[in-house]
CSV table of N, CA and C in Angstrom, one decimal:
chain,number,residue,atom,x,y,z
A,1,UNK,N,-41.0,47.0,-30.9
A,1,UNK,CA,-40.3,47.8,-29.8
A,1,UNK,C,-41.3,48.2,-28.7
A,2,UNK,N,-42.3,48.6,-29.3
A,2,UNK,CA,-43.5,49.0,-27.8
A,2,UNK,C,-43.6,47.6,-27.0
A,3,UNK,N,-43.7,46.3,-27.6
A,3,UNK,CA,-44.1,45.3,-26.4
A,3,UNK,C,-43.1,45.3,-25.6
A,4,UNK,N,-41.4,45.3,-26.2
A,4,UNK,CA,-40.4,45.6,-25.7
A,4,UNK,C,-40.0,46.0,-23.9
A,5,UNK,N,-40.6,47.1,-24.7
A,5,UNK,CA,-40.8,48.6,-23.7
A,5,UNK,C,-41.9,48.4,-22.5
A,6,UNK,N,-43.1,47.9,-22.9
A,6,UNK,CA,-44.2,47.3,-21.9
A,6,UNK,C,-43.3,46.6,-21.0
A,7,UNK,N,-43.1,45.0,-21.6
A,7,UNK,CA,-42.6,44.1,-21.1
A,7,UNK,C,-41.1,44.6,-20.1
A,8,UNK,N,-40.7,45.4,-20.1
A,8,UNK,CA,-39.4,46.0,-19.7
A,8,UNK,C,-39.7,46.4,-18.2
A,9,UNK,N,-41.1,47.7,-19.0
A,9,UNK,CA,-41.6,48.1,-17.4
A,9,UNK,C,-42.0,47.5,-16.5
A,10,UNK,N,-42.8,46.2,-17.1
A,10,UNK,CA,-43.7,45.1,-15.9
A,10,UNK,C,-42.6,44.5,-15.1
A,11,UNK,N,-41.4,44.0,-16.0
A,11,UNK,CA,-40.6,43.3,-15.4
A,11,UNK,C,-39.7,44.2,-14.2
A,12,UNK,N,-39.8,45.6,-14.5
A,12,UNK,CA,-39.4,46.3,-13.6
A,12,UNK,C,-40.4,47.3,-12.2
A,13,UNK,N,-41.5,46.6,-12.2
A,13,UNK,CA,-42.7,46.6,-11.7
A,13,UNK,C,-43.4,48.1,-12.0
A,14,UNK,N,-43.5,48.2,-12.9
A,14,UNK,CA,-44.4,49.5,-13.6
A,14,UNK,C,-45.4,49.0,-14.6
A,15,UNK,N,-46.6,49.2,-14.3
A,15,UNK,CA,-47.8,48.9,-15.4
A,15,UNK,C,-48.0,50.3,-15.5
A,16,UNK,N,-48.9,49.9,-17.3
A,16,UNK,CA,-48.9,51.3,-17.7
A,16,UNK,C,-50.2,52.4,-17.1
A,17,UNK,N,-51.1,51.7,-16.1
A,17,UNK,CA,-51.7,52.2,-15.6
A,17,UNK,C,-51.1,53.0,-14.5
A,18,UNK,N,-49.9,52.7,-13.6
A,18,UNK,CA,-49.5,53.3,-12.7
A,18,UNK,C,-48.8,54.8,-13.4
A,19,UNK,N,-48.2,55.1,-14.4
A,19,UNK,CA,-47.8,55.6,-15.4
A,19,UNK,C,-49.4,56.6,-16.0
A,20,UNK,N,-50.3,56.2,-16.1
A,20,UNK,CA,-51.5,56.7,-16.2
A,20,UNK,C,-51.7,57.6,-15.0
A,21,UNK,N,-51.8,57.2,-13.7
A,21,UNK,CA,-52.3,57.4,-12.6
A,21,UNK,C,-51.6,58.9,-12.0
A,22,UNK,N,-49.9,58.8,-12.5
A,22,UNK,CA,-49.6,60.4,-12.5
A,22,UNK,C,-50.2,61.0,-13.5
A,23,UNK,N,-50.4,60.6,-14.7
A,23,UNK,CA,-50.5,61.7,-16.0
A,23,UNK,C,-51.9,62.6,-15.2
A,24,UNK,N,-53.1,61.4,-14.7
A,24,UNK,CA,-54.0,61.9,-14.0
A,24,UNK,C,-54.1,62.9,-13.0
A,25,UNK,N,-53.3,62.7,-11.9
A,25,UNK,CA,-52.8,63.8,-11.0
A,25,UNK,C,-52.4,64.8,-11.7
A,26,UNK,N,-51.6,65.3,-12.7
A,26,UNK,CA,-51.4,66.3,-13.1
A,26,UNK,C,-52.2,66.8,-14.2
A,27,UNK,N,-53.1,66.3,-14.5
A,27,UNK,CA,-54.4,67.0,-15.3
A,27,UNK,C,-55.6,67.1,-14.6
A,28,UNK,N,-55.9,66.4,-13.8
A,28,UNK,CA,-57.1,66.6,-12.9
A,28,UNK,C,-57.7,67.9,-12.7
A,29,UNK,N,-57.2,68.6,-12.1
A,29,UNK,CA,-57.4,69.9,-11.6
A,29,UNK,C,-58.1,70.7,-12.9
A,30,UNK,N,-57.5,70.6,-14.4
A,30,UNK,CA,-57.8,70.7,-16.1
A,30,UNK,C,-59.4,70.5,-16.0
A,31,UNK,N,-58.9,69.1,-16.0
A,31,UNK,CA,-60.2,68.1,-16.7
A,31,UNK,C,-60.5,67.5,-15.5
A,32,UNK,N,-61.6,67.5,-14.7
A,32,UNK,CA,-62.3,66.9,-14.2
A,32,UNK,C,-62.8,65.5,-14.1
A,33,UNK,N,-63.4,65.3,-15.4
A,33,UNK,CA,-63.8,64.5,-16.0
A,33,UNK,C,-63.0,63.7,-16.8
A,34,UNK,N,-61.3,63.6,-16.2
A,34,UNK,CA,-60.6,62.3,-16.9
A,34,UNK,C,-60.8,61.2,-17.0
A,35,UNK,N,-61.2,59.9,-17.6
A,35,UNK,CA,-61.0,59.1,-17.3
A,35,UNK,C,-59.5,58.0,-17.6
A,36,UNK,N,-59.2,57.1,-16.5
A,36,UNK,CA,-58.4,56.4,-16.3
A,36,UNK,C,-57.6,55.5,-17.9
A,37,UNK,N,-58.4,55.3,-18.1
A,37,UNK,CA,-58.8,54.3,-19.6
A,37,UNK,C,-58.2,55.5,-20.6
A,38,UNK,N,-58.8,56.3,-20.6
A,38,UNK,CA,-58.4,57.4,-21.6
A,38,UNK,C,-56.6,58.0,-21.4
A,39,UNK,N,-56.4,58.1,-20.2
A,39,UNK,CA,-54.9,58.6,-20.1
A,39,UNK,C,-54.2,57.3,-20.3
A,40,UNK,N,-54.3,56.0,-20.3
A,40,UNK,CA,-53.9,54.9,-20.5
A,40,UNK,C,-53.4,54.7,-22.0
A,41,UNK,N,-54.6,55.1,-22.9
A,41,UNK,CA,-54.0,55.6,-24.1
A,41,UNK,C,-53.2,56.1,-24.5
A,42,UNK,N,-53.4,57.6,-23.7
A,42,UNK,CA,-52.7,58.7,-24.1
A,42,UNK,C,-50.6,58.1,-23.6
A,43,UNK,N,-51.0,57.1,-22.7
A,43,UNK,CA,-49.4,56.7,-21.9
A,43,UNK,C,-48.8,55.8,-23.2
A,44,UNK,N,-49.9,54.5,-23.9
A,44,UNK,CA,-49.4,53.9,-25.2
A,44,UNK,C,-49.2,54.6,-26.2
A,45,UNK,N,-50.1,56.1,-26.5
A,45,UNK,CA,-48.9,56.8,-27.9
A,45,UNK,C,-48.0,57.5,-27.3
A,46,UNK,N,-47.6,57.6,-26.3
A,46,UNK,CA,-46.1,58.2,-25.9
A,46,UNK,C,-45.6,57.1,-25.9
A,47,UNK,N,-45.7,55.9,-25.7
A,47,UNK,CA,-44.7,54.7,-25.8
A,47,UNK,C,-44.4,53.9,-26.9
A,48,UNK,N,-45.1,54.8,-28.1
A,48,UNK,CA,-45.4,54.2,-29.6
A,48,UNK,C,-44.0,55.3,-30.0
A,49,UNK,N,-43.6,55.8,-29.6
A,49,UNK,CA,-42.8,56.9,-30.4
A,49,UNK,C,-41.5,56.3,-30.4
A,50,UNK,N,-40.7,55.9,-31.5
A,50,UNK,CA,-39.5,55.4,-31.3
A,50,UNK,C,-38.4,56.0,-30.7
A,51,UNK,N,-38.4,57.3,-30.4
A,51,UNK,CA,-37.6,58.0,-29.5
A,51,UNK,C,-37.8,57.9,-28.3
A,52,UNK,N,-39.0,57.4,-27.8
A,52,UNK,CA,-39.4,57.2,-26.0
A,52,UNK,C,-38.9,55.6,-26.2
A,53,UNK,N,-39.4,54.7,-27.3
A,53,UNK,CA,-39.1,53.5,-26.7
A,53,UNK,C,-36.9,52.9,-26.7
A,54,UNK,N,-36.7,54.1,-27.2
A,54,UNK,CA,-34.9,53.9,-27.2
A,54,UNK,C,-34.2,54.0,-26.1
A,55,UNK,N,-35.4,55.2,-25.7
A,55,UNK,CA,-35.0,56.1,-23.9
A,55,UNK,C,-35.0,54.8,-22.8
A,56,UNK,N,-36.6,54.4,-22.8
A,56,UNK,CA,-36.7,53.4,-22.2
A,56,UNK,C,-36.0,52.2,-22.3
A,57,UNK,N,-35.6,51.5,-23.5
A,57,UNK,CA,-34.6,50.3,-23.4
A,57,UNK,C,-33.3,50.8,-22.9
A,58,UNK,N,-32.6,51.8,-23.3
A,58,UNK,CA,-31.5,52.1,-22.7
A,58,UNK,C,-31.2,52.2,-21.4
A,59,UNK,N,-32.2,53.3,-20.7
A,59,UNK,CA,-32.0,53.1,-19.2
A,59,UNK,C,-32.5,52.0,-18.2
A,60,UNK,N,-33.7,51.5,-18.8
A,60,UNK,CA,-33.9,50.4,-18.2
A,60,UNK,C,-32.5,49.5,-17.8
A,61,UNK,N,-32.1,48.9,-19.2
A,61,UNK,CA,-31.1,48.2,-19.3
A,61,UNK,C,-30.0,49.0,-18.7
A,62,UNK,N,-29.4,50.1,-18.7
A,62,UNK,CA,-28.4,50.2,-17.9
A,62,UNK,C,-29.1,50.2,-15.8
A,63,UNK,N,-29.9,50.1,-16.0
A,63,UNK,CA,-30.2,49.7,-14.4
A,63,UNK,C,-30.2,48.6,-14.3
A,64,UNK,N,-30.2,47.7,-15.2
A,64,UNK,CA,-30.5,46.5,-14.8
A,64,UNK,C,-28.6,45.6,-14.5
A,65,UNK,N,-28.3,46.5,-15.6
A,65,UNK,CA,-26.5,45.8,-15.5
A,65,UNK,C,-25.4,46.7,-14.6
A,66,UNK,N,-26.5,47.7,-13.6
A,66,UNK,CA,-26.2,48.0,-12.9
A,66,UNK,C,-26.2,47.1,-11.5
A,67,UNK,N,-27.8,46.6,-11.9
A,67,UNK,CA,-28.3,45.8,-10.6
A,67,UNK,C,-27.1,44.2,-10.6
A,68,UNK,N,-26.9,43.5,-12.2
A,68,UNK,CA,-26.3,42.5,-11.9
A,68,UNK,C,-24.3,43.1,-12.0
A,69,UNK,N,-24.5,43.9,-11.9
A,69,UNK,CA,-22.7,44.3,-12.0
A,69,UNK,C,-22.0,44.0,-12.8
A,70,UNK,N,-22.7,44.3,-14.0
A,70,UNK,CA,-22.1,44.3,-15.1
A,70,UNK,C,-21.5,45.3,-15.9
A,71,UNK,N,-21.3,46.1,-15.6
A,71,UNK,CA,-21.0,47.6,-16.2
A,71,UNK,C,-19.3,47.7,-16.0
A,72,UNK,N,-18.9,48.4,-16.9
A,72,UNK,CA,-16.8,47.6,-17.2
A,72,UNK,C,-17.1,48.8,-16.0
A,73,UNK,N,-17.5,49.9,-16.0
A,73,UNK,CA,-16.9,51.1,-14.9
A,73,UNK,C,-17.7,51.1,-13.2
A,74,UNK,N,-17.1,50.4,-12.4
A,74,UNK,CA,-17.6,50.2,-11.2
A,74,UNK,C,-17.9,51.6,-10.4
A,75,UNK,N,-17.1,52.4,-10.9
A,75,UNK,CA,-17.2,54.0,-10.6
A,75,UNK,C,-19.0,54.1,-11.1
A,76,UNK,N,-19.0,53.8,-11.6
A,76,UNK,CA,-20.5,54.2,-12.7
A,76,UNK,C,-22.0,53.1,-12.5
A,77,UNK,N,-21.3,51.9,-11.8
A,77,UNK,CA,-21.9,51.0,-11.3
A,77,UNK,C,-22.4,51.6,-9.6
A,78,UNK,N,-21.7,52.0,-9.0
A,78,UNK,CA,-21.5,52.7,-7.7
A,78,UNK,C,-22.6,53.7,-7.5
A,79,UNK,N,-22.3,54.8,-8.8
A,79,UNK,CA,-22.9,56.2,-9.0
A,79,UNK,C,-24.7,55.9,-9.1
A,80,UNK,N,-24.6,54.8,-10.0
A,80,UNK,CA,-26.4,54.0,-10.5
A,80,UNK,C,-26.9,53.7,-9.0
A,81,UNK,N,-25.7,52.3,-8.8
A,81,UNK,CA,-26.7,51.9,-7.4
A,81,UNK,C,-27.3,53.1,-6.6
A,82,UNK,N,-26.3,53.8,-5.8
A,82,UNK,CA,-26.8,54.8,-5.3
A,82,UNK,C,-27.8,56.0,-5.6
A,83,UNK,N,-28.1,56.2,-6.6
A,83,UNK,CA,-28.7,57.0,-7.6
A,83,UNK,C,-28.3,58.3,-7.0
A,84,UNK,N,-27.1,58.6,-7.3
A,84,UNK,CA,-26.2,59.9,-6.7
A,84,UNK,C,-26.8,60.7,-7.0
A,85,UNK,N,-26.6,61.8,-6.3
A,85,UNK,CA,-27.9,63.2,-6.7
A,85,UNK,C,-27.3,64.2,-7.5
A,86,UNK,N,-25.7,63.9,-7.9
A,86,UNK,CA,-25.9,65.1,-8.8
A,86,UNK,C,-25.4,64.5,-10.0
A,87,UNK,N,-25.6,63.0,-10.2
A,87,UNK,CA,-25.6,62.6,-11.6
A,87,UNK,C,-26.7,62.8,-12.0
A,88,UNK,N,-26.7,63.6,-13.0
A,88,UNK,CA,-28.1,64.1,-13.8
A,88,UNK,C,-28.4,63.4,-15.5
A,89,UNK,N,-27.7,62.5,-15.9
A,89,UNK,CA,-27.8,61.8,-17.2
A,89,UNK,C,-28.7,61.2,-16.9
A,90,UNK,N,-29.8,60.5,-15.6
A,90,UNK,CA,-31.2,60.0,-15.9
A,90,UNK,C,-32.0,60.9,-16.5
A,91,UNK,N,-32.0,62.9,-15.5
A,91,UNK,CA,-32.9,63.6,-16.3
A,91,UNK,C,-32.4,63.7,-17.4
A,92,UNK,N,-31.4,63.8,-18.0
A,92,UNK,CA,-31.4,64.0,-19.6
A,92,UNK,C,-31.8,63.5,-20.7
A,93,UNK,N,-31.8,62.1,-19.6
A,93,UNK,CA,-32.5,61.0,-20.9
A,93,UNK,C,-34.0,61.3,-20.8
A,94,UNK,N,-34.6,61.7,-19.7
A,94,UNK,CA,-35.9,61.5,-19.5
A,94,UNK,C,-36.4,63.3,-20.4
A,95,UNK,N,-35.3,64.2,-20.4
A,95,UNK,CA,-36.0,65.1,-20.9
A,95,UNK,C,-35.9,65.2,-22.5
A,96,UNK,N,-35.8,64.2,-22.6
A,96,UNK,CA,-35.3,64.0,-24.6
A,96,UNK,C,-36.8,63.2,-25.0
A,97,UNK,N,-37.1,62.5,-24.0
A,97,UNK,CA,-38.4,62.2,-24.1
A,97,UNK,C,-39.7,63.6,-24.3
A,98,UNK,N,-39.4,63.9,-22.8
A,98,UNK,CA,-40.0,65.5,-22.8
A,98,UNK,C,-40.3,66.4,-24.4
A,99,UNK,N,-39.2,66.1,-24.7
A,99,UNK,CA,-38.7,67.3,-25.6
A,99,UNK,C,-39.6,66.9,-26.8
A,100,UNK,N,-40.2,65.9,-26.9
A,100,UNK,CA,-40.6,65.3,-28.0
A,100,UNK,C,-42.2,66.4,-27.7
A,101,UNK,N,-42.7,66.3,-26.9
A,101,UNK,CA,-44.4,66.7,-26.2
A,101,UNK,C,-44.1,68.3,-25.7
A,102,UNK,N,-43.1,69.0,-26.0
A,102,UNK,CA,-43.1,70.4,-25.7
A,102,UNK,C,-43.2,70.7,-24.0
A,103,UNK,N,-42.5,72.3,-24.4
A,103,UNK,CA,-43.0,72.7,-22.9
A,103,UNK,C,-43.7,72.8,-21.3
A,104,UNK,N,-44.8,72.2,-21.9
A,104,UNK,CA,-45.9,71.6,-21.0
A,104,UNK,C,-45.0,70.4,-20.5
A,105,UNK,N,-44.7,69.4,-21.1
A,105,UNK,CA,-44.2,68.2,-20.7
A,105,UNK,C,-43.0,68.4,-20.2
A,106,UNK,N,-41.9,69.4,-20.1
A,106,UNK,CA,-40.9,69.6,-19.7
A,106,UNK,C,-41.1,70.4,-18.1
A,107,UNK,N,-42.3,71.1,-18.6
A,107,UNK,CA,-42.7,71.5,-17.0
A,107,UNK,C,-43.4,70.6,-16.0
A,108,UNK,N,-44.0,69.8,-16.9
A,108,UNK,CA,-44.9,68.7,-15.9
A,108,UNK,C,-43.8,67.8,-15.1
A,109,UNK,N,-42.9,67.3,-16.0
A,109,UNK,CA,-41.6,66.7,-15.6
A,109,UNK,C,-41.0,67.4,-14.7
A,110,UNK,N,-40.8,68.7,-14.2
A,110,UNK,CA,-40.2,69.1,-13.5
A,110,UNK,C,-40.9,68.8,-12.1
A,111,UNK,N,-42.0,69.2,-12.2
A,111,UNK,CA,-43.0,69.0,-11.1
A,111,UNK,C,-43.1,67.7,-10.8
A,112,UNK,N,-43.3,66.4,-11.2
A,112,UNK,CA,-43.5,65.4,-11.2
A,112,UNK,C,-42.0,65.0,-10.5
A,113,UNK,N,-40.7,65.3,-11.0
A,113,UNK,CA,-40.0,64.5,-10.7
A,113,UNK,C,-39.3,65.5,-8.9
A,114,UNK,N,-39.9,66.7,-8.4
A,114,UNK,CA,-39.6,66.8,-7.2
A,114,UNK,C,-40.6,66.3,-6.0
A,115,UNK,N,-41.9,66.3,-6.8
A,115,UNK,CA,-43.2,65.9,-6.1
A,115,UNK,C,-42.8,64.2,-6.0
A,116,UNK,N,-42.8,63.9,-7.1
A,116,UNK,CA,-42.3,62.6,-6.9
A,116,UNK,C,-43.7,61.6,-6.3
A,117,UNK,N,-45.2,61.3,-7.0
A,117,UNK,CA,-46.4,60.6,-6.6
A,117,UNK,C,-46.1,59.3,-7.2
A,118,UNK,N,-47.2,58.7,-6.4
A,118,UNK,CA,-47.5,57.3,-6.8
A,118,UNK,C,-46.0,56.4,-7.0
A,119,UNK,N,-46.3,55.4,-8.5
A,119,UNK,CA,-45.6,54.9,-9.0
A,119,UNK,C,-43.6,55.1,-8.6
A,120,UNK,N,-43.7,56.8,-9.1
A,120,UNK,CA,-42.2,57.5,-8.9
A,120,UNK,C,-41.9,57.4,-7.5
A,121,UNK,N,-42.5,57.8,-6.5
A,121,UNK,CA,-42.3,57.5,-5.5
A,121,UNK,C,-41.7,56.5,-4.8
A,122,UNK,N,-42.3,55.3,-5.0
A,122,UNK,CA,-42.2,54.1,-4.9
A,122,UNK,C,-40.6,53.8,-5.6
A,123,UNK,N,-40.7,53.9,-6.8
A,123,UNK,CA,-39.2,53.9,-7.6
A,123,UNK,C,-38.0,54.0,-6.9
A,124,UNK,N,-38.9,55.5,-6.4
A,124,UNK,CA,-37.3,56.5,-5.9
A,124,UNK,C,-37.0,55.5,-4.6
A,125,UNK,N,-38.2,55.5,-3.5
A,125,UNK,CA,-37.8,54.7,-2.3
A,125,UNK,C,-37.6,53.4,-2.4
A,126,UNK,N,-36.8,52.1,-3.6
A,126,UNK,CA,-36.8,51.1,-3.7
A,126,UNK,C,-36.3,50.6,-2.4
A,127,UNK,N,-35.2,51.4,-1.3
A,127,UNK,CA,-34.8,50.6,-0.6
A,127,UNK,C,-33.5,49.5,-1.1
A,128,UNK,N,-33.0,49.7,-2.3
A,128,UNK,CA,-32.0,49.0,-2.4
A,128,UNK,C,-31.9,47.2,-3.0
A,129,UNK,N,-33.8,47.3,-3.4
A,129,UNK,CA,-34.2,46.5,-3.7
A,129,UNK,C,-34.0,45.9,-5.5
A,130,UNK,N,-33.7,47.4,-6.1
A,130,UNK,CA,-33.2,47.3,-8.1
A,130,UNK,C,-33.1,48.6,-7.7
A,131,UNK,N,-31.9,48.8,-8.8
A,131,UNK,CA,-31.8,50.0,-9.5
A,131,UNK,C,-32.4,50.7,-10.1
A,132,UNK,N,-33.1,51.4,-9.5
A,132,UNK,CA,-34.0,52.6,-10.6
A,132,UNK,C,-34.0,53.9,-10.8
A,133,UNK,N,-32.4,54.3,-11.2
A,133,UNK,CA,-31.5,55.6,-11.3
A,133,UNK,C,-32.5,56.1,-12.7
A,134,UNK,N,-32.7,54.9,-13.5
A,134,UNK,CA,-32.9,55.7,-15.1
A,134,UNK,C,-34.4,55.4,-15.1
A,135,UNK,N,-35.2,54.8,-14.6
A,135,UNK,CA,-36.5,54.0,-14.3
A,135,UNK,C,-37.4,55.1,-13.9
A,136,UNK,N,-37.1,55.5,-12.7
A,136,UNK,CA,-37.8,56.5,-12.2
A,136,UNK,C,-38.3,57.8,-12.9
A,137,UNK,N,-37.0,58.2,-13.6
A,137,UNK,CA,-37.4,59.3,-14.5
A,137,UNK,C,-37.6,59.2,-15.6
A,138,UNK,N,-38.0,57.8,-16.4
A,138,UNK,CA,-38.2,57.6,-17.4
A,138,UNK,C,-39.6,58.0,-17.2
A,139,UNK,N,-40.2,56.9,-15.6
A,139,UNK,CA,-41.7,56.6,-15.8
A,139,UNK,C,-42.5,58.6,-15.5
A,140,UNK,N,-41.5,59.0,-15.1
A,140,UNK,CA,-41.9,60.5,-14.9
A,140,UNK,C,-42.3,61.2,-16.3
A,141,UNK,N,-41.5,60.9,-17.1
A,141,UNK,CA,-41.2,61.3,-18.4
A,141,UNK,C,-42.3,61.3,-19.3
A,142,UNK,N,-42.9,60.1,-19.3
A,142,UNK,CA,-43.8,59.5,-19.7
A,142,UNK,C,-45.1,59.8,-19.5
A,143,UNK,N,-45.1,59.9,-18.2
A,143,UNK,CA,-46.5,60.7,-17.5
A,143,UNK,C,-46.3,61.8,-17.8
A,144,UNK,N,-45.7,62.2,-17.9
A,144,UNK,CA,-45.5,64.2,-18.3
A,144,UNK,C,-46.3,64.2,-19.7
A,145,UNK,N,-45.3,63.5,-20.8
A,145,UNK,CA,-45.5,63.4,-22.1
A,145,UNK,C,-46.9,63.2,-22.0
A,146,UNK,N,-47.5,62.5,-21.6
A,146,UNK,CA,-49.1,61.7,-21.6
A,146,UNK,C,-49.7,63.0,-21.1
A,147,UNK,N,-49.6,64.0,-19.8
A,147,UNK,CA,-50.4,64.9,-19.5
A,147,UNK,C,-50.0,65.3,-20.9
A,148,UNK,N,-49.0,66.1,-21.4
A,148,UNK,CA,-49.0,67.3,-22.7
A,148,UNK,C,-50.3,66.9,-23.5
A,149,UNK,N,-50.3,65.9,-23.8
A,149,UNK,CA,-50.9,64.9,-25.1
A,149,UNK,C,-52.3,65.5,-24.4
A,150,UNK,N,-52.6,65.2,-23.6
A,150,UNK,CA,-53.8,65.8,-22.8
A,150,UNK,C,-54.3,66.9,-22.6
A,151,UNK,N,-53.6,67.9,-22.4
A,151,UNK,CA,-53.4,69.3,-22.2
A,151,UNK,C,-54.0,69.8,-23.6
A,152,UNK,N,-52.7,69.2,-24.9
A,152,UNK,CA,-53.0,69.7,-26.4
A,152,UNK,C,-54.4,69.2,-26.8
A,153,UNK,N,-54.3,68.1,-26.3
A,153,UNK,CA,-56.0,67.6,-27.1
A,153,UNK,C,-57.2,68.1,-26.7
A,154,UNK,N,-57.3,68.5,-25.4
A,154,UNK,CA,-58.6,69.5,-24.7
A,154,UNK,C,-58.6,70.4,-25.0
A,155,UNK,N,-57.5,71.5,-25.7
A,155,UNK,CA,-57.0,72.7,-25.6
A,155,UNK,C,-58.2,73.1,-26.3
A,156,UNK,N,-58.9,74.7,-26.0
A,156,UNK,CA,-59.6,75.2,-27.2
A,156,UNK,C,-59.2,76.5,-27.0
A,157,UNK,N,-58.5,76.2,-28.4
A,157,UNK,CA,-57.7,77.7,-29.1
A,157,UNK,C,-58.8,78.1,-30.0
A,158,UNK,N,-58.8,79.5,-30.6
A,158,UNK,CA,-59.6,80.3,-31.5
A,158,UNK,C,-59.1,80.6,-32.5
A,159,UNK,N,-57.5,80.3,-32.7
A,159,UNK,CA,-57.3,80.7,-34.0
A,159,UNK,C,-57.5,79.9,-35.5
A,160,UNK,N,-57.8,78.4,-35.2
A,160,UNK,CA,-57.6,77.6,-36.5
A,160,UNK,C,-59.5,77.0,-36.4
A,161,UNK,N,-60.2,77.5,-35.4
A,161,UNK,CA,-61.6,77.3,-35.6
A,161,UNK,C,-62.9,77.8,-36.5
């Protein structure tokens, strides 16, 4: 299911380094001393988790049968293409991801998906080029997840030392 999930994103022009590149932005400021390679990681065990990789085949795939008009509800076909602003079932799916990496990740998410850098950016302004109603906030999702994982792992707490 993870090559799945890779292969899903490339074909929808996301490598997991661009996905890295936000987690970066939002820990930088932390950790100084991030390296690239290292949050790359931290993006493949959020994409090892069978609950991130279900998120991701789902929405992907509904933007995609959004993009070829395949969807029985054209109302719902309509709502994707455009990525209507107050359909909110992309963030839902993206925050079920969240939900898995805690608080941190649900706040990074929030910030990430108004700030909207790099990668997401790009997503959001496709121009009409694919559908990336569920895409966008997946790859947000993901980079959130990946900062938490990041956040938790540098953390130095005093109580279990």
């Amino acid at each position: 299911m993870y090559d799945v999930c890779v292969r899903l994103l490339h074909q929808r022009g996301v490598e997991l380094r661009d996905i890295a590149e936000c987690s970066v932005m939002l820990q930088k400021q932390y950790f100084p001393d991030l390296l690239i390679d290292d949050v790359i990681e931290d993006v493949k065990q959020v994409l090892c988790k069978r609950e991130v990789q279900h998120a991701v085949i789902t929405g992907i795939n509904l933007d995609i049968m959004a993009d070829k008009g395949c969807l029985e509800s054209k109302e719902l076909e309509d709502i994707l293409l455009k990525d209507y602003s107050l359909y909110g079932v992309d963030e839902v799916l993206a925050y079920g991801i969240c939900n898995i990496y805690g608080s941190i990740a649900l706040t990074n998410y929030g910030y990430i998906d108004r700030v909207k850098p790099g990668i997401i950016g790009l997503l959001n302004e496709n121009n009409g080029k694919q559908c990336n109603t569920f895409l966008d906030d997946i790859v947000g999702a993901i980079a959130a997840s990946a900062a938490s994982r990041i956040a938790h792992s540098k953390e130095k707490g005093d109580c279990c030392e």
